[in-house]
mmCIF file of C-alpha atoms in Angstrom:
data_model
loop_
_atom_site.group_PDB
_atom_site.id
_atom_site.type_symbol
_atom_site.label_atom_id
_atom_site.label_comp_id
_atom_site.label_asym_id
_atom_site.label_seq_id
_atom_site.Cartn_x
_atom_site.Cartn_y
_atom_site.Cartn_z
ATOM 1 C CA MET A 1 52.450 4.813 -25.470
ATOM 2 C CA THR A 2 55.325 6.169 -27.569
ATOM 3 C CA PHE A 3 54.271 7.580 -30.922
ATOM 4 C CA LEU A 4 56.293 8.024 -34.120
ATOM 5 C CA ALA A 5 55.100 10.665 -36.583
ATOM 6 C CA LEU A 6 56.351 10.522 -40.186
ATOM 7 C CA ASP A 7 56.275 13.179 -42.896
ATOM 8 C CA VAL A 8 57.539 11.685 -46.162
ATOM 9 C CA GLY A 9 57.903 14.506 -48.661
ATOM 10 C CA ASN A 10 59.277 14.744 -52.179
ATOM 11 C CA THR A 11 62.863 15.216 -51.011
ATOM 12 C CA ARG A 12 63.192 14.177 -47.359
ATOM 13 C CA LEU A 13 61.618 12.005 -44.700
ATOM 14 C CA LYS A 14 61.070 13.906 -41.461
ATOM 15 C CA TRP A 15 60.305 12.027 -38.247
ATOM 16 C CA ALA A 16 59.462 12.864 -34.648
ATOM 17 C CA LEU A 17 59.087 10.537 -31.652
ATOM 18 C CA TYR A 18 56.707 11.600 -28.872
ATOM 19 C CA ASP A 19 55.929 10.158 -25.460
ATOM 20 C CA ALA A 20 52.222 9.839 -26.318
ATOM 21 C CA PRO A 21 49.907 10.044 -29.369
ATOM 22 C CA CYS A 22 48.118 13.220 -28.319
ATOM 23 C CA ALA A 23 48.240 16.970 -28.786
ATOM 24 C CA GLY A 24 50.848 18.553 -26.537
ATOM 25 C CA ALA A 25 52.866 15.354 -26.154
ATOM 26 C CA ARG A 26 56.531 15.648 -25.181
ATOM 27 C CA LEU A 27 59.020 15.405 -28.036
ATOM 28 C CA LEU A 28 61.615 12.700 -27.339
ATOM 29 C CA ALA A 29 63.659 12.783 -30.549
ATOM 30 C CA HIS A 30 63.425 13.994 -34.131
ATOM 31 C CA GLY A 31 65.373 14.044 -37.360
ATOM 32 C CA ALA A 32 65.328 14.006 -41.143
ATOM 33 C CA GLN A 33 66.804 11.888 -43.906
ATOM 34 C CA PHE A 34 66.974 12.392 -47.652
ATOM 35 C CA LEU A 35 64.864 9.852 -49.517
ATOM 36 C CA GLU A 36 67.897 8.240 -51.138
ATOM 37 C CA ASN A 37 69.175 7.383 -47.643
ATOM 38 C CA ILE A 38 65.987 5.867 -46.180
ATOM 39 C CA GLU A 39 67.698 2.453 -45.884
ATOM 40 C CA LYS A 40 70.060 3.939 -43.280
ATOM 41 C CA LEU A 41 67.285 4.715 -40.754
ATOM 42 C CA ALA A 42 66.973 1.341 -38.982
ATOM 43 C CA GLU A 43 70.713 1.005 -38.388
ATOM 44 C CA GLY A 44 71.302 4.731 -37.950
ATOM 45 C CA ASP A 45 68.914 7.366 -36.616
ATOM 46 C CA TRP A 46 66.387 4.874 -35.261
ATOM 47 C CA CYS A 47 68.597 2.133 -33.839
ATOM 48 C CA ASP A 48 68.753 3.495 -30.267
ATOM 49 C CA LEU A 49 65.204 4.851 -30.022
ATOM 50 C CA PRO A 50 62.591 3.291 -27.738
ATOM 51 C CA ALA A 51 60.156 1.227 -29.793
ATOM 52 C CA PRO A 52 57.060 3.214 -30.769
ATOM 53 C CA ARG A 53 53.695 1.641 -30.019
ATOM 54 C CA TRP A 54 51.999 3.500 -32.867
ATOM 55 C CA VAL A 55 53.238 5.021 -36.127
ATOM 56 C CA LEU A 56 51.190 7.498 -38.139
ATOM 57 C CA GLY A 57 52.412 9.317 -41.196
ATOM 58 C CA CYS A 58 51.645 11.157 -44.399
ATOM 59 C CA VAL A 59 53.454 10.396 -47.643
ATOM 60 C CA VAL A 60 53.472 12.180 -50.995
ATOM 61 C CA ALA A 61 56.535 10.469 -52.469
ATOM 62 C CA GLY A 62 54.691 7.431 -53.882
ATOM 63 C CA ASP A 63 54.155 3.765 -53.071
ATOM 64 C CA ALA A 64 57.748 2.677 -53.754
ATOM 65 C CA VAL A 65 59.090 5.090 -51.134
ATOM 66 C CA LYS A 66 56.312 4.076 -48.739
ATOM 67 C CA ARG A 67 57.395 0.416 -49.007
ATOM 68 C CA ARG A 68 60.994 1.355 -48.268
ATOM 69 C CA VAL A 69 59.891 3.211 -45.137
ATOM 70 C CA GLN A 70 57.785 0.259 -44.004
ATOM 71 C CA GLU A 71 60.794 -2.047 -44.404
ATOM 72 C CA GLN A 72 62.760 0.166 -42.003
ATOM 73 C CA LEU A 73 59.895 -0.012 -39.496
ATOM 74 C CA ASP A 74 60.376 -3.801 -39.323
ATOM 75 C CA LEU A 75 63.028 -2.848 -36.763
ATOM 76 C CA TRP A 76 60.199 -2.529 -34.237
ATOM 77 C CA ASP A 77 57.701 -4.935 -35.808
ATOM 78 C CA VAL A 78 55.179 -2.115 -36.041
ATOM 79 C CA VAL A 79 52.746 -1.518 -38.915
ATOM 80 C CA PRO A 80 52.338 2.185 -39.774
ATOM 81 C CA GLN A 81 49.061 3.896 -40.511
ATOM 82 C CA TRP A 82 49.031 6.423 -43.354
ATOM 83 C CA VAL A 83 46.721 9.414 -43.463
ATOM 84 C CA VAL A 84 44.440 9.670 -46.483
ATOM 85 C CA SER A 85 42.610 12.947 -46.974
ATOM 86 C CA SER A 86 38.899 12.612 -46.249
ATOM 87 C CA SER A 87 35.779 14.763 -46.314
ATOM 88 C CA ALA A 88 36.308 15.770 -42.667
ATOM 89 C CA GLU A 89 38.631 14.951 -39.793
ATOM 90 C CA ALA A 90 39.834 16.488 -36.533
ATOM 91 C CA GLY A 91 37.637 19.565 -36.835
ATOM 92 C CA LEU A 92 38.430 20.390 -40.471
ATOM 93 C CA VAL A 93 36.002 20.083 -43.396
ATOM 94 C CA ASN A 94 37.512 19.327 -46.817
ATOM 95 C CA GLY A 95 36.179 21.490 -49.649
ATOM 96 C CA TYR A 96 38.215 19.786 -52.387
ATOM 97 C CA ASP A 97 36.154 18.517 -55.346
ATOM 98 C CA HIS A 98 37.523 15.026 -54.709
ATOM 99 C CA PRO A 99 38.651 15.032 -51.038
ATOM 100 C CA ALA A 100 40.786 11.878 -51.275
ATOM 101 C CA ARG A 101 42.876 13.453 -54.058
ATOM 102 C CA LEU A 102 44.115 16.249 -51.813
ATOM 103 C CA GLY A 103 47.743 15.658 -50.835
ATOM 104 C CA SER A 104 47.862 14.123 -47.369
ATOM 105 C CA ASP A 105 50.653 16.472 -46.288
ATOM 106 C CA ARG A 106 48.473 19.471 -47.161
ATOM 107 C CA TRP A 107 45.525 17.985 -45.265
ATOM 108 C CA VAL A 108 47.568 17.157 -42.163
ATOM 109 C CA ALA A 109 49.253 20.571 -42.100
ATOM 110 C CA MET A 110 45.850 22.275 -42.286
ATOM 111 C CA ILE A 111 44.574 20.176 -39.379
ATOM 112 C CA GLY A 112 47.596 21.269 -37.352
ATOM 113 C CA ALA A 113 47.009 24.889 -38.350
ATOM 114 C CA ARG A 114 43.314 24.776 -37.461
ATOM 115 C CA GLN A 115 44.088 23.488 -33.977
ATOM 116 C CA ARG A 116 46.752 26.165 -33.575
ATOM 117 C CA VAL A 117 44.215 28.870 -34.454
ATOM 118 C CA LEU A 118 41.778 27.565 -31.832
ATOM 119 C CA ALA A 119 44.512 27.298 -29.197
ATOM 120 C CA GLN A 120 45.511 30.935 -29.717
ATOM 121 C CA GLY A 121 42.096 32.485 -29.152
ATOM 122 C CA PRO A 122 38.799 33.056 -30.979
ATOM 123 C CA SER A 123 38.412 31.255 -34.296
ATOM 124 C CA ARG A 124 39.517 33.207 -37.348
ATOM 125 C CA PRO A 125 40.358 32.528 -41.004
ATOM 126 C CA CYS A 126 43.730 30.984 -41.719
ATOM 127 C CA VAL A 127 46.187 30.723 -44.607
ATOM 128 C CA VAL A 128 48.604 27.793 -44.508
ATOM 129 C CA VAL A 129 51.807 28.007 -46.571
ATOM 130 C CA MET A 130 54.139 25.048 -47.090
ATOM 131 C CA VAL A 131 57.442 25.918 -48.747
ATOM 132 C CA GLY A 132 59.319 22.887 -50.024
ATOM 133 C CA THR A 133 60.021 21.272 -53.384
ATOM 134 C CA ALA A 134 56.629 22.676 -54.310
ATOM 135 C CA VAL A 135 54.781 25.510 -52.575
ATOM 136 C CA THR A 136 51.162 25.182 -51.451
ATOM 137 C CA VAL A 137 48.959 27.989 -50.160
ATOM 138 C CA GLU A 138 45.675 26.948 -48.508
ATOM 139 C CA ALA A 139 42.656 28.931 -47.291
ATOM 140 C CA ILE A 140 40.564 27.913 -44.270
ATOM 141 C CA ASP A 141 37.585 29.955 -43.078
ATOM 142 C CA ALA A 142 36.719 30.733 -39.464
ATOM 143 C CA GLU A 143 34.342 27.751 -39.279
ATOM 144 C CA GLY A 144 37.088 25.289 -40.153
ATOM 145 C CA ARG A 145 36.234 24.753 -43.824
ATOM 146 C CA PHE A 146 39.074 24.277 -46.287
ATOM 147 C CA LEU A 147 37.960 26.504 -49.158
ATOM 148 C CA GLY A 148 40.721 25.637 -51.610
ATOM 149 C CA GLY A 149 44.386 26.205 -52.285
ATOM 150 C CA ILE A 150 47.036 26.756 -54.933
ATOM 151 C CA ILE A 151 50.200 24.893 -55.900
ATOM 152 C CA LEU A 152 53.224 26.529 -57.496
ATOM 153 C CA PRO A 153 56.835 25.497 -58.105
ATOM 154 C CA GLY A 154 59.282 25.821 -55.273
ATOM 155 C CA HIS A 155 62.226 28.147 -55.597
ATOM 156 C CA GLY A 156 64.610 25.461 -56.824
ATOM 157 C CA ILE A 157 62.234 24.260 -59.553
ATOM 158 C CA MET A 158 61.707 27.816 -60.778
ATOM 159 C CA LEU A 159 65.446 28.401 -61.083
ATOM 160 C CA ARG A 160 66.127 25.068 -62.796
ATOM 161 C CA ALA A 161 63.315 25.738 -65.267
ATOM 162 C CA LEU A 162 64.858 29.073 -66.184
ATOM 163 C CA GLU A 163 68.298 27.536 -66.525
ATOM 164 C CA SER A 164 67.091 24.719 -68.800
ATOM 165 C CA GLY A 165 64.737 26.875 -70.864
ATOM 166 C CA THR A 166 66.849 29.973 -71.390
ATOM 167 C CA ALA A 167 69.983 29.907 -73.527
ATOM 168 C CA GLY A 168 73.134 30.966 -71.732
ATOM 169 C CA LEU A 169 71.408 31.588 -68.398
ATOM 170 C CA HIS A 170 73.102 29.931 -65.427
ATOM 171 C CA VAL A 171 71.810 30.058 -61.885
ATOM 172 C CA PRO A 172 74.396 31.015 -59.266
ATOM 173 C CA THR A 173 73.140 31.790 -55.779
ATOM 174 C CA GLY A 174 72.028 35.378 -55.351
ATOM 175 C CA GLU A 175 70.447 37.566 -52.693
ATOM 176 C CA VAL A 176 66.925 38.889 -52.341
ATOM 177 C CA ARG A 177 67.016 42.594 -53.205
ATOM 178 C CA ASP A 178 64.252 45.154 -53.611
ATOM 179 C CA PHE A 179 65.877 46.324 -56.829
ATOM 180 C CA PRO A 180 68.257 43.643 -58.158
ATOM 181 C CA THR A 181 71.115 44.908 -60.303
ATOM 182 C CA ASN A 182 72.723 41.615 -61.348
ATOM 183 C CA THR A 183 71.392 38.375 -62.818
ATOM 184 C CA SER A 184 71.975 36.213 -59.726
ATOM 185 C CA ASP A 185 70.047 38.584 -57.468
ATOM 186 C CA ALA A 186 67.365 39.037 -60.133
ATOM 187 C CA LEU A 187 66.743 35.274 -60.292
ATOM 188 C CA THR A 188 66.706 34.748 -56.542
ATOM 189 C CA SER A 189 64.507 37.790 -55.958
ATOM 190 C CA GLY A 190 62.141 36.798 -58.768
ATOM 191 C CA GLY A 191 61.453 33.353 -57.302
ATOM 192 C CA THR A 192 61.051 34.752 -53.809
ATOM 193 C CA PHE A 193 58.690 37.524 -54.903
ATOM 194 C CA ALA A 194 56.611 35.060 -56.957
ATOM 195 C CA ILE A 195 55.940 32.966 -53.856
ATOM 196 C CA ALA A 196 55.373 36.029 -51.667
ATOM 197 C CA GLY A 197 52.931 37.441 -54.208
ATOM 198 C CA ALA A 198 50.956 34.185 -54.360
ATOM 199 C CA VAL A 199 50.615 34.179 -50.581
ATOM 200 C CA GLN A 200 49.557 37.820 -50.512
ATOM 201 C CA ARG A 201 46.895 37.172 -53.159
ATOM 202 C CA MET A 202 45.450 34.280 -51.142
ATOM 203 C CA VAL A 203 45.432 36.423 -47.987
ATOM 204 C CA GLU A 204 43.486 39.118 -49.861
ATOM 205 C CA ASN A 205 41.076 36.541 -51.326
ATOM 206 C CA LEU A 206 40.357 35.069 -47.905
ATOM 207 C CA ARG A 207 40.028 38.473 -46.246
ATOM 208 C CA GLN A 208 37.464 39.518 -48.837
ATOM 209 C CA HIS A 209 35.579 36.208 -48.586
ATOM 210 C CA CYS A 210 35.418 36.119 -44.783
ATOM 211 C CA GLY A 211 35.420 39.812 -43.932
ATOM 212 C CA ALA A 212 38.237 39.300 -41.425
ATOM 213 C CA ASN A 213 42.029 39.329 -41.450
ATOM 214 C CA PRO A 214 43.422 35.790 -41.590
ATOM 215 C CA VAL A 215 46.336 34.478 -39.592
ATOM 216 C CA VAL A 216 49.117 33.116 -41.808
ATOM 217 C CA TYR A 217 51.228 30.090 -40.832
ATOM 218 C CA MET A 218 54.291 29.092 -42.844
ATOM 219 C CA THR A 219 56.030 25.722 -42.648
ATOM 220 C CA GLY A 220 58.307 23.520 -44.755
ATOM 221 C CA GLY A 221 62.034 23.074 -45.189
ATOM 222 C CA ALA A 222 62.512 26.414 -46.953
ATOM 223 C CA GLY A 223 60.031 28.377 -44.850
ATOM 224 C CA TRP A 224 62.735 30.135 -42.880
ATOM 225 C CA LYS A 225 64.200 31.484 -46.135
ATOM 226 C CA MET A 226 60.876 32.880 -47.304
ATOM 227 C CA ALA A 227 59.553 34.369 -44.059
ATOM 228 C CA PRO A 228 61.775 37.504 -44.021
ATOM 229 C CA SER A 229 60.640 38.434 -47.547
ATOM 230 C CA MET A 230 56.901 38.204 -46.948
ATOM 231 C CA SER A 231 54.768 41.294 -47.463
ATOM 232 C CA THR A 232 52.240 40.068 -44.920
ATOM 233 C CA GLN A 233 52.856 39.012 -41.319
ATOM 234 C CA VAL A 234 53.469 35.268 -41.004
ATOM 235 C CA GLU A 235 54.113 32.902 -38.106
ATOM 236 C CA LEU A 236 56.785 30.324 -38.875
ATOM 237 C CA VAL A 237 55.802 26.906 -37.464
ATOM 238 C CA ASP A 238 58.258 24.107 -38.253
ATOM 239 C CA SER A 239 56.130 21.406 -36.605
ATOM 240 C CA LEU A 240 52.811 22.027 -38.378
ATOM 241 C CA ILE A 241 52.559 18.572 -39.993
ATOM 242 C CA PHE A 242 53.619 16.835 -36.783
ATOM 243 C CA ASP A 243 51.064 18.913 -34.859
ATOM 244 C CA GLY A 244 48.433 17.697 -37.293
ATOM 245 C CA LEU A 245 49.488 14.054 -36.943
ATOM 246 C CA LEU A 246 49.320 14.339 -33.156
ATOM 247 C CA GLU A 247 45.821 15.811 -33.345
ATOM 248 C CA ILE A 248 44.632 13.082 -35.716
ATOM 249 C CA ALA A 249 46.117 10.369 -33.500
ATOM 250 C CA ASP A 250 44.460 11.894 -30.434
ATOM 251 C CA ARG A 251 41.032 12.025 -32.100
ATOM 252 C CA ARG A 252 41.307 8.495 -33.490
ATOM 253 C CA LEU A 253 42.250 7.060 -30.103
ATOM 254 C CA LEU A 254 39.281 8.751 -28.468
ATOM 255 C CA ALA A 255 37.009 7.264 -31.111
ATOM 256 C CA VAL A 256 38.173 3.684 -30.424
#
């Protein structure tokens, strides 16, 4: 039963086709498309793929984008299912005040992270960092409870805010330096250190709360840029949301 996993973010749609809807399934194909080019999927990236039997996804880009994705899925006459955050699923308990209001991408990524923790050995606390248009930093205790998380602007939003709100300040690309000595490097380093500092604070909060060192997973389109600048050890996992979707699909099938 081929399975198509969809991650529809604020900027891009990421997709992955697997040979089965279960954890550990074999990846058959994958890709990404900017949201403005969604209409090219059926006649482009997807036209030669085997038809998926099941489609499961998470979407944060809104209902209009969701409808556009569903129109492309008419290629296979398949109706997608969309994850909505709940009070508990796939071994994770949701500590949000209003569980359904938690972004589905955050929820799915945490489910993938929780299963990764358990697959690597004894259960331990976990911090999940997604670096994209926005940055989210989540805390999960050793019992699989999502304690809470923070949201901050992604690097691009920070730089654009400075450019629009500061007279005469333009934002050329700079480098991350310990001690920046020009404006470009100062801007790039400032955004990078802001994100790194937020992650470090959450790691310290979780360590103090649980009395154990947490593992830190980082994912998202800009994760590879951030990882080298982190002050705490992180494991870069590009597939965290897809891992979560596979785990959810596996659990839901078993429950049928």
